[in-house]
Amino acid sequence: MYGDFCDASNSSSALCNRDLRRSGSWSSEHVATISLGIIVVGMMLQGFGKAPRASLVVTYVDDNTKRTNTGIFMGCIVTLGILGPAVAYTMGGLFSKMYVSLEATTLTPKHPNWIGAWWLGYVVFGILSLVISIPLFWFPRKLPQRHKATPGDIETVTKNDFSISGLPVASNASGEGINESTKSSNGSLIHHPHVGFSFKSLLLELKGFLAVLVRLWTNPIYTCTIISSCFVLFTVSAIGSYTPKYMERMFNLPAYKANYIMAGKSLCASCIGTFLGGYLTKRLKMTAKKALLFISGAVFLSFVCTLAAMFFQCEQPTVHNWPGSTESCYDDCHCEENKFFAICGQDGKTYYSPCTAGCKNIVKEVYQNCTCIVGGTAVAGFCDYGCNQLYAYAIFSALGRVTGTLAIVPKIILIIRCVENRDKGFALGFQAFMTSLFGWLLGPIIIGYVIDGICTVWDVTCGTTGRCLLYDNDVFRVKLHSYCATSLACSFVVLTIACIYARCTGCLDEKDQKNNNNTKTSPLHLTSVNSDYSQHKDITVSNENNKNADGL
């Protein structure tokens, strides 16, 4: 808890062996592995629960509102979703001020061995999620239709949109259609859906599934949008995972203050950007082509802000008396190399550990009898160093979040407009799957490997490597922001390719024209519906007459 002291008897190795004998087979490494496994399983279950939301929410909103209103409604929904991480960072800052065991302690949040009550977030928000999910059990199995369908509508829907994925009508074992049908006067079938299950229908479903995949992957705009989203999520995962740690190390902040700053960025910047993106989508009446251009511009601005944030830094304080240095004031202390524990001496210098500073004991959180320190006393932690770059860094980092989140709602509009209407729900769900796999899952692994490569001192206890104790702040700054900027640059390049393709082929122009036509009801369409309704009515009257004749 207080670091290693100057120990002339060199009893640390004996203490390590005694701890190993006590722990038996349950070493700290085994406990950490099991704990990680539990967290991973929990996150997988959470992902299963969130999966339908990606496709069903957007599809339902787009199908039940005017096309020009989809953007503003999705902007409100996504903005409320972003409030979740903002509240989480705020609560995380509050929990970080509590000690991990919730016991009274003399340690302070700036103490090197301070560990906040990180686990409270899982407990509190897990219970809230269970409580809020209870009303969902009272939701209807099927959502009510917007209007009462006429017989003509039934026929039209059956012909064109019976299956949202474009599947053919399945047949039963006898070769007859599974769906009950009625022939109209012109020979067309009016289907009444009653879907059964058979091996043949399963094969037809699989065939339709593969057909949708082929249509999506052969759509260059859709494919480029997915690849671009994956690169953007590389940046988001790096910012969300390592920006708090970066601010702690670079600007010498306690964990709770770093969390509060992250909460402010998420609450203000991300929510403003997302809502503004939804508003502009409605205000500008964004078509697929306009949305693609808007997304490209937003990603480029986010790249510029991220690159600019890299130039705001604080000089890392010099750490004195590393193990193996030429200082002779701690030669008899038997200090270990991987026992970094920064202390601030009375002389204003930061020392590697109490041991390398020659400290013999501690009284009321003050190290005493330190032979290497002028004055002989020290306190835990780095010495405070003046740096006024934090606010400038926070401003440019927030601008990067605003410009980045501007593209969220227009990207949804682009996806549902650049594919066929029957593939809309599947396209959104598949996009969520691909971005989760290659963005949220792969991104943190890559940035974690990059950050581990800049660690200067690892915590090694009894031969087991733990957390990183000391980073090279300057390399940390360059690698973190270079990684984010490179990911955004790749996203911008992919979007530029999509823009060039759309301009050369005019594919989005055709989509926009088709969407505009779909929003208007032509007289010819009304005539067709009325005609079909009349035919259906004639068939119904004829059937009733036949029944009456049979009864007579």
Coordinates of C-alpha atoms in Angstrom, one line a residue:
M1 CA 0.0 0.0 0.0
Y2 CA 2.9 2.4 0.8
G3 CA 5.6 1.0 -1.5
D4 CA 8.8 -0.8 -0.5
F5 CA 10.9 0.8 2.2
C6 CA 14.7 0.7 2.6
D7 CA 15.3 -2.8 3.9
A8 CA 18.9 -3.7 4.8
S9 CA 17.8 -7.3 5.6
N10 CA 16.4 -8.0 2.1
S11 CA 13.3 -9.9 3.4
S12 CA 11.1 -9.2 0.4
S13 CA 11.9 -12.5 -1.4
A14 CA 11.0 -14.5 1.7
L15 CA 7.7 -12.5 2.0
C16 CA 7.0 -13.4 -1.7
N17 CA 7.5 -17.1 -1.1
R18 CA 5.3 -17.0 2.0
D19 CA 2.5 -15.4 0.1
L20 CA 2.7 -18.0 -2.7
R21 CA 2.4 -20.8 -0.1
R22 CA -0.6 -19.2 1.4
S23 CA -2.4 -18.6 -1.9
G24 CA -2.0 -22.2 -3.0
S25 CA -3.6 -22.9 -6.4
W26 CA -5.6 -19.7 -6.4
S27 CA -3.0 -17.2 -7.5
S28 CA -3.9 -13.6 -8.4
E29 CA -3.4 -14.6 -12.1
H30 CA -6.1 -17.3 -11.9
V31 CA -8.5 -15.0 -10.1
A32 CA -7.9 -12.3 -12.8
T33 CA -8.5 -14.8 -15.6
I34 CA -11.8 -16.0 -14.1
S35 CA -12.9 -12.5 -13.4
L36 CA -12.2 -11.5 -17.0
G37 CA -14.2 -14.5 -18.2
I38 CA -17.2 -13.5 -16.2
I39 CA -17.1 -10.0 -17.6
V40 CA -16.8 -11.2 -21.1
V41 CA -19.8 -13.6 -20.8
G42 CA -21.8 -10.7 -19.3
M43 CA -20.9 -8.4 -22.2
M44 CA -21.9 -11.1 -24.7
L45 CA -25.3 -11.5 -23.1
Q46 CA -25.7 -7.8 -23.1
G47 CA -24.8 -7.8 -26.8
F48 CA -27.5 -10.4 -27.6
G49 CA -30.1 -8.2 -25.9
K50 CA -29.0 -5.1 -27.8
A51 CA -28.8 -6.7 -31.2
P52 CA -32.4 -6.4 -32.4
R53 CA -32.5 -2.7 -31.5
A54 CA -30.0 -1.8 -34.3
S55 CA -32.3 -2.9 -37.1
L56 CA -35.8 -2.9 -35.6
V57 CA -35.8 0.7 -34.2
V58 CA -34.7 2.4 -37.4
T59 CA -36.9 0.3 -39.6
Y60 CA -40.0 0.9 -37.5
V61 CA -39.4 4.7 -37.3
D62 CA -38.7 4.9 -41.1
D63 CA -41.8 2.9 -42.0
N64 CA -44.2 4.7 -39.7
T65 CA -43.1 8.4 -40.3
K66 CA -42.5 10.6 -43.2
R67 CA -39.1 10.0 -44.8
T68 CA -38.1 13.6 -44.0
N69 CA -38.8 13.0 -40.3
T70 CA -36.7 9.9 -39.9
G71 CA -33.5 11.9 -39.3
I72 CA -34.8 14.1 -36.5
F73 CA -36.5 11.2 -34.7
M74 CA -33.4 9.0 -34.9
G75 CA -31.4 12.0 -33.8
C76 CA -33.5 12.2 -30.6
I77 CA -33.2 8.4 -30.0
V78 CA -29.5 8.2 -30.6
T79 CA -28.9 11.3 -28.5
L80 CA -30.7 9.7 -25.6
G81 CA -28.6 6.6 -26.1
I82 CA -25.4 8.6 -25.9
L83 CA -26.6 10.1 -22.6
G84 CA -25.9 6.6 -21.2
P85 CA -22.1 6.8 -21.4
A86 CA -22.2 10.4 -20.2
V87 CA -24.1 9.4 -17.1
A88 CA -21.8 6.4 -16.7
Y89 CA -18.7 8.5 -16.7
T90 CA -20.3 10.9 -14.2
M91 CA -21.2 8.0 -11.9
G92 CA -17.8 6.5 -12.6
G93 CA -16.2 9.7 -11.3
L94 CA -18.3 9.5 -8.2
F95 CA -17.5 5.8 -7.6
S96 CA -13.8 6.5 -8.3
K97 CA -13.7 8.8 -5.2
M98 CA -14.8 5.8 -3.1
Y99 CA -12.3 3.2 -2.1
V100 CA -12.7 -0.2 -3.7
S101 CA -13.7 -1.9 -0.5
L102 CA -16.0 1.0 0.6
E103 CA -14.0 1.0 3.9
A104 CA -12.5 4.1 5.6
T105 CA -8.9 4.6 4.5
T106 CA -6.2 7.2 4.9
L107 CA -5.4 7.0 1.2
T108 CA -6.4 9.8 -1.2
P109 CA -7.5 9.5 -4.8
K110 CA -4.1 10.8 -6.0
H111 CA -2.3 8.0 -4.1
P112 CA -0.5 5.6 -6.5
N113 CA -2.2 2.6 -4.9
W114 CA -5.7 4.2 -4.9
I115 CA -8.3 1.9 -6.5
G116 CA -11.8 3.3 -6.8
A117 CA -15.0 1.3 -6.4
W118 CA -15.2 0.4 -10.1
W119 CA -17.5 -2.6 -9.5
L120 CA -20.4 -0.3 -8.2
G121 CA -21.2 0.7 -11.8
Y122 CA -22.0 -2.9 -12.8
V123 CA -24.2 -3.3 -9.7
V124 CA -26.1 0.0 -9.9
F125 CA -26.7 0.0 -13.7
G126 CA -27.4 -3.7 -13.8
I127 CA -30.2 -3.3 -11.2
L128 CA -31.6 -0.3 -13.1
S129 CA -31.6 -2.2 -16.4
L130 CA -33.6 -5.0 -14.8
V131 CA -36.1 -2.6 -13.3
I132 CA -36.6 -0.6 -16.5
S133 CA -36.9 -3.8 -18.6
I134 CA -40.0 -5.0 -16.6
P135 CA -42.5 -2.9 -18.6
L136 CA -41.3 -4.5 -21.8
F137 CA -43.1 -7.7 -20.8
W138 CA -46.4 -5.8 -21.2
F139 CA -45.7 -4.8 -24.7
P140 CA -47.9 -6.4 -27.4
R141 CA -46.5 -9.3 -29.4
K142 CA -47.3 -7.4 -32.6
L143 CA -47.4 -3.7 -33.1
P144 CA -50.7 -2.3 -34.5
Q145 CA -50.9 -1.3 -38.1
R146 CA -51.0 2.4 -39.0
H147 CA -54.2 2.0 -40.9
K148 CA -56.8 -0.7 -41.7
A149 CA -55.7 -2.5 -44.8
T150 CA -58.1 -2.8 -47.7
P151 CA -58.3 -6.0 -49.8
G152 CA -56.5 -4.2 -52.6
D153 CA -53.7 -3.4 -50.2
I154 CA -53.4 -7.0 -49.2
E155 CA -53.0 -8.0 -52.8
T156 CA -50.4 -5.4 -53.5
V157 CA -48.4 -6.2 -50.4
T158 CA -48.5 -9.9 -51.2
K159 CA -47.2 -9.4 -54.6
N160 CA -44.3 -7.0 -53.7
D161 CA -43.5 -7.1 -50.0
F162 CA -44.6 -10.5 -48.7
S163 CA -41.1 -11.2 -47.5
I164 CA -38.9 -8.3 -46.3
S165 CA -35.8 -10.3 -47.4
G166 CA -37.1 -11.1 -50.8
L167 CA -37.7 -14.8 -50.1
P168 CA -39.9 -16.9 -52.4
V169 CA -43.2 -18.3 -51.1
A170 CA -42.5 -21.6 -49.5
S171 CA -44.4 -24.8 -50.5
N172 CA -45.4 -27.8 -48.4
A173 CA -44.5 -31.4 -49.1
S174 CA -47.4 -32.0 -51.5
G175 CA -46.2 -29.1 -53.7
E176 CA -49.1 -26.9 -52.7
G177 CA -48.3 -23.4 -51.5
I178 CA -48.1 -23.0 -47.7
N179 CA -50.0 -19.8 -48.0
E180 CA -53.7 -20.0 -48.7
S181 CA -54.5 -18.3 -52.0
T182 CA -57.5 -17.0 -53.9
K183 CA -57.5 -16.4 -57.6
S184 CA -58.7 -13.0 -58.8
S185 CA -60.4 -12.4 -62.1
N186 CA -57.2 -11.7 -63.9
G187 CA -55.5 -14.9 -62.7
S188 CA -53.3 -13.3 -60.0
L189 CA -53.1 -14.8 -56.5
I190 CA -54.2 -13.1 -53.3
H191 CA -52.2 -14.7 -50.6
H192 CA -53.2 -15.0 -47.0
P193 CA -50.0 -15.6 -45.1
H194 CA -50.0 -18.7 -42.9
V195 CA -46.4 -19.8 -42.7
G196 CA -45.5 -23.3 -41.6
F197 CA -42.2 -24.9 -41.0
S198 CA -40.5 -27.6 -43.0
F199 CA -37.0 -28.5 -44.2
K200 CA -37.8 -27.1 -47.6
S201 CA -38.9 -23.8 -46.2
L202 CA -35.7 -23.7 -44.2
L203 CA -33.7 -24.2 -47.4
L204 CA -35.7 -21.4 -49.0
E205 CA -35.0 -19.1 -46.0
L206 CA -31.3 -19.9 -46.3
K207 CA -31.4 -19.2 -50.0
G208 CA -33.0 -15.9 -49.4
F209 CA -30.5 -15.1 -46.6
L210 CA -27.6 -15.7 -49.0
A211 CA -29.3 -13.7 -51.7
V212 CA -29.6 -10.7 -49.4
L213 CA -25.9 -11.0 -48.4
V214 CA -24.9 -11.0 -52.1
R215 CA -27.0 -8.0 -52.8
L216 CA -25.5 -6.1 -49.9
W217 CA -21.9 -7.0 -50.5
T218 CA -22.2 -6.2 -54.2
N219 CA -23.5 -2.7 -53.3
P220 CA -20.3 -0.6 -53.2
I221 CA -21.9 2.3 -51.3
Y222 CA -23.1 0.0 -48.5
T223 CA -19.8 -1.8 -48.3
C224 CA -17.8 1.4 -48.1
T225 CA -20.1 2.7 -45.4
I226 CA -19.5 -0.4 -43.3
I227 CA -15.7 -0.2 -43.7
S228 CA -15.8 3.5 -42.9
S229 CA -17.8 2.8 -39.7
C230 CA -15.3 0.2 -38.6
F231 CA -12.4 2.6 -38.9
V232 CA -14.4 5.3 -37.0
L233 CA -15.1 2.8 -34.2
F234 CA -11.3 2.1 -34.0
T235 CA -11.1 5.8 -32.9
V236 CA -14.1 5.6 -30.6
S237 CA -12.8 2.5 -28.8
A238 CA -9.4 4.2 -28.3
I239 CA -10.9 7.4 -27.0
G240 CA -13.3 5.7 -24.7
S241 CA -10.8 3.2 -23.3
Y242 CA -7.6 5.2 -22.9
T243 CA -8.4 8.9 -22.9
P244 CA -9.1 9.0 -19.2
K245 CA -5.9 7.2 -18.5
Y246 CA -4.0 9.5 -20.8
M247 CA -5.4 12.6 -19.1
E248 CA -4.5 11.1 -15.7
R249 CA -0.9 10.6 -16.8
M250 CA -0.3 13.6 -19.0
F251 CA -2.0 16.3 -16.8
N252 CA -1.5 14.6 -13.4
L253 CA -5.2 14.2 -12.6
P254 CA -6.9 11.9 -10.2
A255 CA -9.2 9.3 -11.8
Y256 CA -12.4 10.9 -10.7
K257 CA -11.5 14.3 -12.4
A258 CA -10.6 12.5 -15.6
N259 CA -14.0 10.8 -15.5
Y260 CA -15.8 14.1 -15.0
I261 CA -14.1 15.6 -18.0
M262 CA -15.0 12.6 -20.1
A263 CA -18.6 12.9 -18.9
G264 CA -18.7 16.5 -19.9
K265 CA -17.3 15.7 -23.4
S266 CA -19.9 12.9 -23.8
L267 CA -22.8 14.8 -22.4
C268 CA -22.2 18.1 -24.1
A269 CA -20.2 17.3 -27.2
S270 CA -21.6 14.0 -28.3
C271 CA -25.2 14.8 -27.5
I272 CA -25.0 18.2 -29.3
G273 CA -23.3 16.6 -32.3
T274 CA -25.8 13.8 -32.6
F275 CA -28.9 15.9 -32.2
L276 CA -27.5 18.5 -34.6
G277 CA -26.8 15.8 -37.1
G278 CA -30.5 14.6 -36.9
Y279 CA -31.8 18.2 -37.1
L280 CA -29.6 19.0 -40.2
T281 CA -30.8 15.7 -41.8
K282 CA -34.4 17.0 -41.6
R283 CA -33.5 20.7 -42.3
L284 CA -31.5 20.0 -45.4
K285 CA -33.8 17.2 -46.5
M286 CA -30.8 14.9 -46.9
T287 CA -31.0 12.4 -49.7
A288 CA -28.5 9.5 -49.9
K289 CA -26.1 11.5 -52.0
K290 CA -26.2 14.5 -49.6
A291 CA -25.8 12.3 -46.6
L292 CA -22.7 10.7 -48.1
L293 CA -21.1 14.1 -48.7
F294 CA -22.1 15.3 -45.3
I295 CA -20.5 12.2 -43.6
S296 CA -17.3 12.7 -45.5
G297 CA -17.0 16.3 -44.4
A298 CA -17.8 15.4 -40.8
V299 CA -15.1 12.7 -40.7
F300 CA -12.5 15.1 -42.2
L301 CA -13.3 17.7 -39.6
S302 CA -13.0 15.1 -36.8
F303 CA -9.6 14.1 -38.2
V304 CA -8.4 17.7 -38.1
C305 CA -9.5 18.2 -34.5
T306 CA -8.0 14.9 -33.4
L307 CA -4.7 15.8 -35.0
A308 CA -4.7 19.3 -33.4
A309 CA -5.3 17.8 -29.9
M310 CA -2.0 15.9 -30.1
F311 CA 0.0 19.2 -29.8
F312 CA -1.3 20.0 -26.4
Q313 CA 0.9 18.4 -23.8
C314 CA 2.7 18.8 -20.4
E315 CA 6.3 17.9 -19.8
Q316 CA 6.7 14.7 -18.0
P317 CA 8.4 15.2 -14.6
T318 CA 11.8 13.7 -14.2
V319 CA 11.9 10.6 -11.9
H320 CA 15.0 10.5 -9.8
N321 CA 16.9 7.6 -8.3
W322 CA 16.0 4.7 -10.6
P323 CA 17.2 1.3 -9.5
G324 CA 20.7 0.8 -10.7
S325 CA 21.5 4.5 -10.9
T326 CA 24.8 5.9 -9.7
E327 CA 23.3 7.3 -6.5
S328 CA 24.9 5.9 -3.4
C329 CA 22.4 7.0 -0.8
Y330 CA 20.4 3.8 -1.0
D331 CA 23.0 1.2 -1.8
D332 CA 22.2 -0.9 1.3
C333 CA 18.4 -0.8 0.7
H334 CA 18.1 -3.8 -1.7
C335 CA 15.5 -2.0 -3.9
E336 CA 13.8 -4.1 -6.6
E337 CA 13.6 -2.8 -10.2
N338 CA 9.9 -3.4 -10.8
K339 CA 8.6 -1.8 -7.6
F340 CA 7.8 1.7 -9.0
F341 CA 5.9 3.8 -6.4
A342 CA 6.3 7.6 -7.1
I343 CA 6.8 9.8 -4.1
C344 CA 7.3 13.6 -3.9
G345 CA 10.2 14.7 -1.7
Q346 CA 10.4 17.7 0.4
D347 CA 12.9 19.1 -2.0
G348 CA 10.3 19.1 -4.8
K349 CA 11.7 16.2 -6.7
T350 CA 9.8 13.0 -7.7
Y351 CA 11.6 9.8 -6.7
Y352 CA 11.2 6.3 -8.1
S353 CA 10.1 4.7 -4.8
P354 CA 10.5 5.1 -1.0
C355 CA 13.2 2.5 -1.2
T356 CA 15.3 4.3 -3.8
A357 CA 14.8 7.5 -1.8
G358 CA 16.2 5.7 1.3
C359 CA 13.0 6.1 3.4
K360 CA 12.9 3.9 6.5
N361 CA 9.3 4.3 7.7
I362 CA 6.0 6.3 7.4
V363 CA 4.1 8.3 10.0
K364 CA 0.6 9.7 9.2
E365 CA 1.1 9.4 5.4
V366 CA 4.5 11.1 5.5
Y367 CA 7.6 9.2 4.7
Q368 CA 10.4 9.7 7.3
N369 CA 14.2 9.3 7.5
C370 CA 14.7 9.4 3.7
T371 CA 18.5 9.6 3.3
C372 CA 18.4 10.7 -0.4
I373 CA 16.0 13.6 0.2
V374 CA 17.0 17.0 1.5
G375 CA 14.8 17.5 4.5
G376 CA 14.2 13.7 4.9
T377 CA 10.5 13.6 4.3
A378 CA 8.2 12.8 1.3
V379 CA 4.5 12.1 0.4
A380 CA 3.0 9.6 -2.0
G381 CA 2.5 10.6 -5.7
F382 CA 4.2 12.8 -8.3
C383 CA 5.2 16.3 -7.4
D384 CA 2.7 18.8 -8.7
Y385 CA 3.9 20.5 -11.9
G386 CA 2.3 23.5 -13.5
C387 CA 0.6 22.9 -16.9
N388 CA -2.2 25.0 -18.4
Q389 CA -2.8 22.8 -21.5
L390 CA -5.7 20.8 -20.1
Y391 CA -8.5 23.1 -21.1
A392 CA -7.2 23.6 -24.6
Y393 CA -6.9 19.9 -25.0
A394 CA -10.4 19.3 -23.7
I395 CA -11.8 21.9 -26.1
F396 CA -10.2 20.4 -29.2
S397 CA -11.1 16.9 -28.1
A398 CA -14.7 17.9 -27.6
L399 CA -14.8 19.5 -31.1
G400 CA -13.6 16.2 -32.4
R401 CA -16.5 14.5 -30.7
V402 CA -19.0 17.0 -32.0
T403 CA -17.9 16.7 -35.6
G404 CA -17.6 12.9 -35.3
T405 CA -21.1 12.4 -33.9
L406 CA -22.6 14.7 -36.6
A407 CA -22.3 11.8 -39.0
I408 CA -24.3 9.2 -36.9
V409 CA -27.8 10.0 -38.1
P410 CA -26.9 10.8 -41.7
K411 CA -25.1 7.5 -41.9
I412 CA -28.3 5.7 -40.8
I413 CA -30.2 7.6 -43.6
L414 CA -27.5 6.6 -46.1
I415 CA -27.7 3.0 -45.2
I416 CA -31.5 2.7 -45.5
R417 CA -31.6 4.7 -48.7
C418 CA -28.7 3.1 -50.6
V419 CA -30.2 -0.4 -50.4
E420 CA -33.5 -1.9 -51.7
N421 CA -36.5 -1.3 -49.5
R422 CA -36.9 -5.0 -48.7
D423 CA -33.3 -5.2 -47.5
K424 CA -33.5 -2.2 -45.2
G425 CA -33.9 -4.0 -41.9
F426 CA -31.3 -6.7 -42.7
A427 CA -28.8 -4.1 -43.9
L428 CA -29.0 -2.3 -40.6
G429 CA -28.7 -5.5 -38.6
F430 CA -25.8 -6.7 -40.6
Q431 CA -24.1 -3.3 -40.4
A432 CA -24.4 -3.5 -36.6
F433 CA -22.9 -7.1 -36.6
M434 CA -19.9 -6.1 -38.8
T435 CA -19.1 -3.0 -36.9
S436 CA -19.3 -4.8 -33.6
L437 CA -17.0 -7.6 -34.8
F438 CA -14.4 -5.5 -36.6
G439 CA -14.9 -2.2 -34.8
W440 CA -15.9 -2.7 -31.1
L441 CA -14.1 -6.0 -30.7
L442 CA -11.0 -5.7 -32.9
G443 CA -10.4 -2.0 -32.2
P444 CA -9.7 -2.3 -28.4
I445 CA -7.4 -5.2 -29.0
I446 CA -5.3 -3.3 -31.5
I447 CA -5.1 -0.1 -29.4
G448 CA -4.4 -2.2 -26.3
Y449 CA -1.4 -3.8 -28.0
V450 CA -0.2 -0.3 -29.1
I451 CA -0.5 1.2 -25.6
D452 CA 1.2 -1.8 -23.9
G453 CA 4.2 -1.2 -26.1
I454 CA 4.9 2.2 -24.5
C455 CA 4.9 1.0 -20.9
T456 CA 8.2 1.9 -19.1
V457 CA 7.7 -0.1 -15.9
W458 CA 5.4 -3.1 -15.3
D459 CA 4.2 -4.2 -12.0
V460 CA 5.9 -7.6 -11.4
T461 CA 4.9 -9.4 -8.2
C462 CA 6.4 -12.8 -7.5
G463 CA 7.1 -13.4 -11.2
T464 CA 3.6 -12.4 -12.3
T465 CA 3.3 -9.3 -14.5
G466 CA 0.4 -7.0 -13.6
R467 CA -0.6 -3.5 -14.7
C468 CA 1.6 -0.8 -16.2
L469 CA 3.0 1.5 -13.5
L470 CA 4.7 4.1 -15.6
Y471 CA 4.2 5.3 -19.2
D472 CA 6.3 7.4 -21.4
N473 CA 3.9 10.3 -21.6
D474 CA 5.3 11.8 -24.8
V475 CA 5.2 8.5 -26.7
F476 CA 1.7 7.9 -25.2
R477 CA 0.6 11.2 -26.7
V478 CA 1.9 10.5 -30.1
K479 CA 0.8 6.9 -30.5
L480 CA -2.7 7.5 -29.1
H481 CA -3.6 10.4 -31.3
S482 CA -1.7 9.1 -34.3
Y483 CA -3.8 5.9 -34.1
C484 CA -7.0 7.8 -33.9
A485 CA -6.0 10.2 -36.7
T486 CA -4.9 7.3 -38.9
S487 CA -8.2 5.5 -38.4
L488 CA -10.2 8.6 -39.3
A489 CA -8.0 9.2 -42.3
C490 CA -8.7 5.7 -43.6
S491 CA -12.4 6.2 -43.0
F492 CA -12.3 9.5 -45.0
V493 CA -10.4 7.7 -47.9
V494 CA -13.1 5.0 -48.1
L495 CA -15.9 7.6 -48.1
T496 CA -14.1 9.5 -50.8
I497 CA -14.0 6.3 -52.9
A498 CA -17.7 5.9 -52.3
C499 CA -18.4 9.6 -53.4
I500 CA -16.4 9.1 -56.6
Y501 CA -18.2 5.9 -57.4
A502 CA -21.6 7.5 -56.7
R503 CA -20.8 10.5 -58.9
C504 CA -19.5 8.3 -61.8
T505 CA -22.3 5.8 -61.8
G506 CA -25.2 8.0 -60.6
C507 CA -26.4 5.1 -58.4
L508 CA -27.5 7.4 -55.6
D509 CA -29.2 9.8 -58.0
E510 CA -31.4 6.9 -59.0
K511 CA -32.1 6.0 -55.3
D512 CA -33.0 9.6 -54.5
Q513 CA -35.4 9.8 -57.4
K514 CA -37.0 6.5 -56.5
N515 CA -37.4 7.6 -52.9
N516 CA -39.0 10.9 -54.0
N517 CA -41.4 9.0 -56.2
N518 CA -42.3 6.6 -53.3
T519 CA -43.3 9.5 -51.1
K520 CA -45.9 10.7 -53.6
T521 CA -49.1 8.8 -54.4
S522 CA -49.9 9.0 -58.0
P523 CA -53.5 8.9 -59.5
L524 CA -52.5 5.8 -61.5
H525 CA -51.6 4.0 -58.2
L526 CA -55.0 5.0 -56.7
T527 CA -56.8 3.8 -59.8
S528 CA -54.9 0.4 -59.6
V529 CA -55.8 0.0 -55.9
N530 CA -59.5 0.8 -56.5
S531 CA -59.5 -1.6 -59.4
D532 CA -58.0 -4.4 -57.4
Y533 CA -60.4 -3.7 -54.6
S534 CA -63.4 -3.9 -57.0
Q535 CA -62.1 -7.2 -58.4
H536 CA -61.7 -8.6 -54.8
K537 CA -65.2 -7.4 -54.0
D538 CA -66.6 -9.1 -57.0
I539 CA -64.9 -12.4 -56.1
T540 CA -66.3 -12.1 -52.5
V541 CA -69.8 -11.6 -53.8
S542 CA -69.5 -14.4 -56.2
N543 CA -68.3 -16.8 -53.5
E544 CA -71.2 -15.8 -51.2
N545 CA -73.7 -16.5 -54.1
N546 CA -72.1 -19.9 -54.6
K547 CA -72.5 -20.7 -50.9
N548 CA -76.1 -19.7 -50.9
A549 CA -76.8 -21.8 -54.0
D550 CA -75.1 -24.8 -52.4
G551 CA -77.3 -24.3 -49.3
L552 CA -80.4 -24.3 -51.4

